[in-house]
Short mmCIF file of C-alpha atoms in Angstrom, two decimals:
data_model
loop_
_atom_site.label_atom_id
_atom_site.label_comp_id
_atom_site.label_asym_id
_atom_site.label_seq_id
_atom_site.Cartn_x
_atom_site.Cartn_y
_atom_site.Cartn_z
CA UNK A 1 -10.57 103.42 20.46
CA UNK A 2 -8.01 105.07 18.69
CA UNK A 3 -5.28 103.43 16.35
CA UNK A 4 -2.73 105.66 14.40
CA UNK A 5 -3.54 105.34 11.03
CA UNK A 6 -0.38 103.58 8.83
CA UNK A 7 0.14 102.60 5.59
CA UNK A 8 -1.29 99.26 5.08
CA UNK A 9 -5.04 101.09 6.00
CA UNK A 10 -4.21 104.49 3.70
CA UNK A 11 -3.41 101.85 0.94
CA UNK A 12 -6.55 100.67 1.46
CA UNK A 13 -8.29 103.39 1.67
CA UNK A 14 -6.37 104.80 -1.62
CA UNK A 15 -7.95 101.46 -3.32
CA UNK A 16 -11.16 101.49 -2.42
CA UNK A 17 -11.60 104.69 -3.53
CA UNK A 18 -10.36 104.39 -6.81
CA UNK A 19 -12.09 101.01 -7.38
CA UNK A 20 -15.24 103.27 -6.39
CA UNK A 21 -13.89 106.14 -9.25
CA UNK A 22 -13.53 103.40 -11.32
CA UNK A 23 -17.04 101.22 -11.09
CA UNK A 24 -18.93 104.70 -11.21
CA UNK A 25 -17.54 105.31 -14.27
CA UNK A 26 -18.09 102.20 -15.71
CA UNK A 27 -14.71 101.52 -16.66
CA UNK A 28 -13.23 97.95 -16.69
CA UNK A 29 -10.01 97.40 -14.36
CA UNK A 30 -8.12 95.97 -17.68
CA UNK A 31 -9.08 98.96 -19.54
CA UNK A 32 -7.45 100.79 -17.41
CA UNK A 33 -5.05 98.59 -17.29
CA UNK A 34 -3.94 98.92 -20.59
CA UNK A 35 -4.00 102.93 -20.28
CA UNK A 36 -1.22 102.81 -17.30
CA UNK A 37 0.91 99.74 -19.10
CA UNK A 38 0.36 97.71 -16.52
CA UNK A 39 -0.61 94.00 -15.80
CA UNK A 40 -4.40 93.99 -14.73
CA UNK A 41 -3.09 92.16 -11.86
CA UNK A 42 -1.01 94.57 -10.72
CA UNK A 43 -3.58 97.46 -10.52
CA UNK A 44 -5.99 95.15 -8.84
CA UNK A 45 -3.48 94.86 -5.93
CA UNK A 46 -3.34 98.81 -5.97
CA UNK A 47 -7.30 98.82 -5.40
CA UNK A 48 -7.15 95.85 -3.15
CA UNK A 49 -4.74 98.18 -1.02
CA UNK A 50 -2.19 95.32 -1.55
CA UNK A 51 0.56 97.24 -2.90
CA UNK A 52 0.97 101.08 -3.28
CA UNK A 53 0.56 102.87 -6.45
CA UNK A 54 2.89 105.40 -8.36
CA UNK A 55 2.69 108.47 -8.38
CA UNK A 56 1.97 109.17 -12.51
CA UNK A 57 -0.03 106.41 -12.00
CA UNK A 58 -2.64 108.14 -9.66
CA UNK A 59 -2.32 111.29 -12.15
CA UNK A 60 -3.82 109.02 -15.05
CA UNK A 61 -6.22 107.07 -13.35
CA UNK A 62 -7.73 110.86 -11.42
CA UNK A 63 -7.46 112.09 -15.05
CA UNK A 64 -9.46 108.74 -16.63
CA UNK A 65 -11.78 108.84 -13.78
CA UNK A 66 -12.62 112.99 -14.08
CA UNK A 67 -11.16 113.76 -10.62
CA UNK A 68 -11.25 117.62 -10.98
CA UNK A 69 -11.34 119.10 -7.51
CA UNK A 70 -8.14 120.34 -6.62
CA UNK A 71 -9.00 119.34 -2.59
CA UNK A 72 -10.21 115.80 -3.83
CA UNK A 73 -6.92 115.03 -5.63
CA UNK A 74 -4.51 116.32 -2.94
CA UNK A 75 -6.73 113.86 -0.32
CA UNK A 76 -6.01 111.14 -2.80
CA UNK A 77 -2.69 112.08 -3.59
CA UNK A 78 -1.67 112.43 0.50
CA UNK A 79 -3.21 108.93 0.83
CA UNK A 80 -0.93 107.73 -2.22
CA UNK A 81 1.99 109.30 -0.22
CA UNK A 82 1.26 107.32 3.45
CA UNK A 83 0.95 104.66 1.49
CA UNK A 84 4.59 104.42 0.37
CA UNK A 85 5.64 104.95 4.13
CA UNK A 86 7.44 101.82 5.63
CA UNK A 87 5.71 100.52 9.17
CA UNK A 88 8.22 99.00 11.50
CA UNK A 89 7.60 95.28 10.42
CA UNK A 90 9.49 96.01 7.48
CA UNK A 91 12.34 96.07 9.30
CA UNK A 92 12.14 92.06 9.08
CA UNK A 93 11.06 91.59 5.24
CA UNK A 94 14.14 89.34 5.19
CA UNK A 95 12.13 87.05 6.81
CA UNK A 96 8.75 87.51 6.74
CA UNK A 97 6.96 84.68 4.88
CA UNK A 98 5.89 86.37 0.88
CA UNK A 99 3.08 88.18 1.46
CA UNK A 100 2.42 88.37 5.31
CA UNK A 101 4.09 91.67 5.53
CA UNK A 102 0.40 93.00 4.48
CA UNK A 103 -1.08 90.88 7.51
CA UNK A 104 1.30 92.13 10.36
CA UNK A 105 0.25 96.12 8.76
CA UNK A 106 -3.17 95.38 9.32
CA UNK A 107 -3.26 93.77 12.80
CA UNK A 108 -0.97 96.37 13.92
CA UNK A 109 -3.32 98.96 12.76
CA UNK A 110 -6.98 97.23 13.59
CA UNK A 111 -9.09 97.45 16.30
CA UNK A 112 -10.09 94.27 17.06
CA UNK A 113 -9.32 91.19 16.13
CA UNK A 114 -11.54 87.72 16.14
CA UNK A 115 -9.49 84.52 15.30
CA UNK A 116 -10.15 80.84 15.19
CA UNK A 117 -6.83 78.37 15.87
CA UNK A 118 -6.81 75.19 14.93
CA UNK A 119 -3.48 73.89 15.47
CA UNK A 120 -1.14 76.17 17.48
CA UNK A 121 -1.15 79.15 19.42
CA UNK A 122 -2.22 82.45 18.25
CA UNK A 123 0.96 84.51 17.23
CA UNK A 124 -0.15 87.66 20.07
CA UNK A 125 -0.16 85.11 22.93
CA UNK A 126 2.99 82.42 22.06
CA UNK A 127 6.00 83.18 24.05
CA UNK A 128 9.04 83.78 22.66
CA UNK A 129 9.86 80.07 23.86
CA UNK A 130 6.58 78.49 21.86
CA UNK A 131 7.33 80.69 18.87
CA UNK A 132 10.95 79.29 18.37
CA UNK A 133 9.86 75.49 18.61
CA UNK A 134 7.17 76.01 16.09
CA UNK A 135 9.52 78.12 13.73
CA UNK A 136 12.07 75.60 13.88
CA UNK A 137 9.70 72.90 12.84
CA UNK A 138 7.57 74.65 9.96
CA UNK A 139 10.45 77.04 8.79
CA UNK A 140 13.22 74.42 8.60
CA UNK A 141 15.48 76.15 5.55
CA UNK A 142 15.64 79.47 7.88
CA UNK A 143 19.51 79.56 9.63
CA UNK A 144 19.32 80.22 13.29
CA UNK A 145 19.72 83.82 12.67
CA UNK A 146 16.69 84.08 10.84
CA UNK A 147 15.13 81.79 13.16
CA UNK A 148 15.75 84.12 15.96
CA UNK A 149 14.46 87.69 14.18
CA UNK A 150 11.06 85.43 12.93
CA UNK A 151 10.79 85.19 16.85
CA UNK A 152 11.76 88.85 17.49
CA UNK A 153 9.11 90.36 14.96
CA UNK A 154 5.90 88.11 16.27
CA UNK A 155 7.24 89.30 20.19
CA UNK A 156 6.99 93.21 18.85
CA UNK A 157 3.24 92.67 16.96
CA UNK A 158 2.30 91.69 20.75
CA UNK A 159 2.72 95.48 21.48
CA UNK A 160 -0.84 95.72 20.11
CA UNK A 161 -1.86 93.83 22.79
CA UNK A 162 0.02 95.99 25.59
CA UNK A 163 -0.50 99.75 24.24
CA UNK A 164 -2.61 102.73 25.47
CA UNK A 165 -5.41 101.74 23.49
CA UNK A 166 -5.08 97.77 23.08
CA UNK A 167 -6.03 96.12 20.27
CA UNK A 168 -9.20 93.71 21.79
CA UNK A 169 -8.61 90.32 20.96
CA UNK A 170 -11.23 87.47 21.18
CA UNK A 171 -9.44 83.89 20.34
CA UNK A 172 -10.76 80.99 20.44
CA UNK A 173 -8.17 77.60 20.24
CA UNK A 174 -9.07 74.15 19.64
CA UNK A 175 -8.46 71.37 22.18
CA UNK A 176 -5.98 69.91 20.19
CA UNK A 177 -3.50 73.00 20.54
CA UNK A 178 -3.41 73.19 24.35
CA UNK A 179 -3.30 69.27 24.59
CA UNK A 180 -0.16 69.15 21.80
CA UNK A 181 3.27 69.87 23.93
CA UNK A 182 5.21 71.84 21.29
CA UNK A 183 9.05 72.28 22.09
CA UNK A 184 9.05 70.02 25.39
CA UNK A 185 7.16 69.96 28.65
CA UNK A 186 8.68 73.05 29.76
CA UNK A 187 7.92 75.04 26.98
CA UNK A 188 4.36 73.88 26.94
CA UNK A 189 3.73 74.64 30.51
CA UNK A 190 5.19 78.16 29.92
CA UNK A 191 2.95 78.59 27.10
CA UNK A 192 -0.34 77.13 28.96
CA UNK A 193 0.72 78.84 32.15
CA UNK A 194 0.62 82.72 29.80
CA UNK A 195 -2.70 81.77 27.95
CA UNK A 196 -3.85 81.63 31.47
CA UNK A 197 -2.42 84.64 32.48
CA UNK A 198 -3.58 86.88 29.21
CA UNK A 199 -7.15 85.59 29.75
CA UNK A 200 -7.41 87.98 32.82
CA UNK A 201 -6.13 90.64 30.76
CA UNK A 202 -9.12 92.97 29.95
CA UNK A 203 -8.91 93.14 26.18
CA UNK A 204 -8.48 88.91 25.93
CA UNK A 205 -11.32 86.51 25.64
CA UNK A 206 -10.10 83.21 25.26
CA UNK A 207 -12.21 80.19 24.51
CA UNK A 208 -11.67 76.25 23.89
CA UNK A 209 -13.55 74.26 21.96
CA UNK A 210 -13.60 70.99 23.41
CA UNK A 211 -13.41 67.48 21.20
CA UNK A 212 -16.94 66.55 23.21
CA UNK A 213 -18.06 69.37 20.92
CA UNK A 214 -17.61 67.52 17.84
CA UNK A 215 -18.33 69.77 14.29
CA UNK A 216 -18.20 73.24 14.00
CA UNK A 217 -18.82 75.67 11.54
CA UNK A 218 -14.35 76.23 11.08
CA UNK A 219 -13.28 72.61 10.39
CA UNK A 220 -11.66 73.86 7.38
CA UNK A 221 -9.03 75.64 9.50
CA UNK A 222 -7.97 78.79 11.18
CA UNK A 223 -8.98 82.33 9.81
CA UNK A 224 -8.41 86.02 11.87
CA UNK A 225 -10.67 88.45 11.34
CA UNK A 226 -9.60 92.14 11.89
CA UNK A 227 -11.71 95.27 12.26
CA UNK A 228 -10.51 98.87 12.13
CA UNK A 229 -10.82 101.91 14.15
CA UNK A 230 -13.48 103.56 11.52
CA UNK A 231 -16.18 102.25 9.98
CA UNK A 232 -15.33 103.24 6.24
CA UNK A 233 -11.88 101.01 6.89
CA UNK A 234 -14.21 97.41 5.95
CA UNK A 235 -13.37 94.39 7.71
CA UNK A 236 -11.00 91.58 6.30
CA UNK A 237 -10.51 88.14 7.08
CA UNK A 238 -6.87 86.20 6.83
CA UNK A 239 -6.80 82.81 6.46
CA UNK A 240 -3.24 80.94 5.46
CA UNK A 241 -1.95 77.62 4.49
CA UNK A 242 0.18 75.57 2.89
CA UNK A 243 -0.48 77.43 -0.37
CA UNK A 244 -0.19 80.95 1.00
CA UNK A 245 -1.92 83.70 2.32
CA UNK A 246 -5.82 84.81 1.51
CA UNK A 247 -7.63 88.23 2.20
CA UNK A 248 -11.23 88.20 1.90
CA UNK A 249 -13.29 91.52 2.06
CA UNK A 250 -16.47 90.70 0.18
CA UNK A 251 -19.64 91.49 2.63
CA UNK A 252 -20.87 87.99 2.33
CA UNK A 253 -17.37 86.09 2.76
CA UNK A 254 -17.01 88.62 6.15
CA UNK A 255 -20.09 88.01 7.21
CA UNK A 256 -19.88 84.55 6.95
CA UNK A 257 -16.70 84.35 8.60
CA UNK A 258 -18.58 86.48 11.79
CA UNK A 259 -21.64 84.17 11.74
CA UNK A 260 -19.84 81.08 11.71
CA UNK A 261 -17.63 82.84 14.62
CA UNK A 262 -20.53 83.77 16.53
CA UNK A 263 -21.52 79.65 16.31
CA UNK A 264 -18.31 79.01 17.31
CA UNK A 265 -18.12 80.35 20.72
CA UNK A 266 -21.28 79.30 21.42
CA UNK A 267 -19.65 75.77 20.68
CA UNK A 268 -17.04 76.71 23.15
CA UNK A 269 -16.06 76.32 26.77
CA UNK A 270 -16.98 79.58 28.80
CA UNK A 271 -14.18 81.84 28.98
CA UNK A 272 -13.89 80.93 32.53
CA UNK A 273 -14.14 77.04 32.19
CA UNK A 274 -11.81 77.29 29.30
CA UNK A 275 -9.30 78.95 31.45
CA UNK A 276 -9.29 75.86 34.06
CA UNK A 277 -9.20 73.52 31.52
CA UNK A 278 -5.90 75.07 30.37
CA UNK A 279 -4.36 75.57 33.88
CA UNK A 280 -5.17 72.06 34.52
CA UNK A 281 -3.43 70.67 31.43
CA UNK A 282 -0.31 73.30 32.25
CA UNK A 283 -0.48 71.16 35.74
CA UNK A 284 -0.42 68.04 34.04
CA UNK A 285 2.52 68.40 31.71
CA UNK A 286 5.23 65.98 32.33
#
C-alpha cells in the first residue's frame, strides 16, 4: 500500500532519529536543552515528531551529536524541511480542537487504522448529518460558522477512506453507540443505514460489542491505533478525553493496545451479525 509521505510522518521520522543521535551519545535531552536555549519540553516535542524543529536548531544538535557526513545531514536536513510543510487540515486550525491537528496528519498519512468507540461514531464513518448533532452538543461555545467547517474538515479526512490506495480501517463500536439516537430519528437512521453500507466496503470491518458481552479489555474508553506505510514509521495509539489528547508509542503501551484489541473482537459480534444488528436497529428507529 502506498501513502504519500507528509509532514506529520517526516517530523517523526526527523525525531526519532535525533532521539536515536542523541541516546547513542549518551547525552541527556535537558543537556541539550540548555545548549539550544530551549525548554526541555519543547525539544522533546521535536523528537516526539510533535512539532517541527528550526533550522539552527538541527545545525547544533548534528554538530552536538557528531553528524559529519555531508549525505547524512542533507537527509536530515530535507526531513527538517517536509516537516515545516502545511498538510491540508491546516486549512481548519481555527477550529481544530488544541492539539488534534497532529492526529488528523497521521490518519491521513497511515495505513491502517484499528479503533475502539465507546460512545459515538467513528469520525471516517459519521455523516455530515451525525457529525453536526454531536458538534453542537460537545462543542457548544463554537458559532454556527465554526460549527459548520468542524463538519467540513472530519467529511474531507473520509477521503482516506475513498482513495486509490484506502486507508484499511477495522472499527469496532459499542452497543451503546448504535442504540443512542444522536440528532433525532432521522439522523440516526441515516447514520445506522451508512455504517451498514461502509461495512461492505472492502477496506471496513466493523464489529459490535454487544452488552450480553459484559467486560472487556477497553472499558476505560476509546483509543485508535494507526500504522504506517513502512515499517521504520512505529505505530501510535490516540486516545482523547475530557483532559485532552494522548499519543503513546512505547512498544509495550502499543502492544498492549493491539492485544487488548485482538480480545476485543473476539468479544464482538461477527462482522456479519454485527451488520444485522445495526440494520435492524436503523429499522427500528422511531
Amino acid at each position: 500500500m502506498s501513502v504519500s509521505i507528509g509532514p506529520t510522518v517526516r517530523r517523526r521520522r526527523l525525531g526519532t532519529e535525533l532521539r536515536r543521535l542523541r541516546e547513542a551519545h549518551s547525552i541527556k535531552l535537558e543537556e541539550v536543552a540548555d545548549q539550544l536555549g530551549v525548554a526541555a519540553s519543547t525539544l522533546s516535542r521535536i523528537e516526539t515528531g510533535k512539532a517541527p524543529t528550526r533550522s539552527a536548531y538541527l545545525t547544533a544538535m548534528l554538530e552536538m551529536y557528531g553528524v559529519d557526513d555531508p549525505g547524512q545531514r542533507q537527509v536530515l536536513i530535507d526531513m527538517a524541511r517536509e516537516g515545516h510543510r502545511k498538510g491540508w487540515w491546516a486549512a481548519y486550525e481555527d477550529v481544530l480542537p488544541t492539539g488534534f491537528g497532529i492526529y488528523v496528519g497521521l490518519e491521513a498519512e497511515a495505513a491502517s487504522l484499528r479503533a475502539y468507540e465507546s460512545l459515538v461514531v467513528h469520525g471516517l464513518l459519521q455523516t455530515a448529518e451525525y457529525a453536526r448533532a454531536v458538534m453542537t452538543t460537545v462543542r457548544r461555545k463554537l458559532a454556527t460558522e465554526e460549527i459548520e467547517r468542524s463538519v467540513t474538515l472530519r467529511m474531507q479526512r473520509q477521503d482516506a477512506l475513498l482513495r486509490a490506495d484506502p486507508l484499511e480501517l477495522w472499527l469496532i463500536l459499542d452497543e451503546a453507540v448504535v442504540r443512542r439516537t444522536i440528532g433525532g430519528p432521522e439522523v440516526m437512521r441515516n447514520q445506522l443505514l451508512h455504517l451498514v453500507d461502509a461495512s461492505l466496503w472492502s477496506n471496513v470491518t466493523l464489529q459490535v460489542v454487544p452488552f450480553s458481552g459484559g467486560s472487556h479489555p477497553f472499558l476505560n474508553g476509546p483509543f485508535c491505533l494507526l500504522e504506517f506505510p513502512e515499517r521504520f514509521d512505529p505505530d501510535v495509539v490516540y486516545t482523547e478525553g475530557v483532559a485532552g489528547q494522548a499519543y503513546l508509542e512505547r512498544d509495550r503501551d502499543v502492544r498492549s493496545c493491539a492485544e487488548g484489541f485482538d480480545l476485543l473482537r473476539a468479544a464482538a459480534l461477527s462482522p456479519a451479525d454485527s451488520t444485522d444488528l445495526i440494520s435492524t436497529l436503523a429499522s427500528q428507529v422511531k
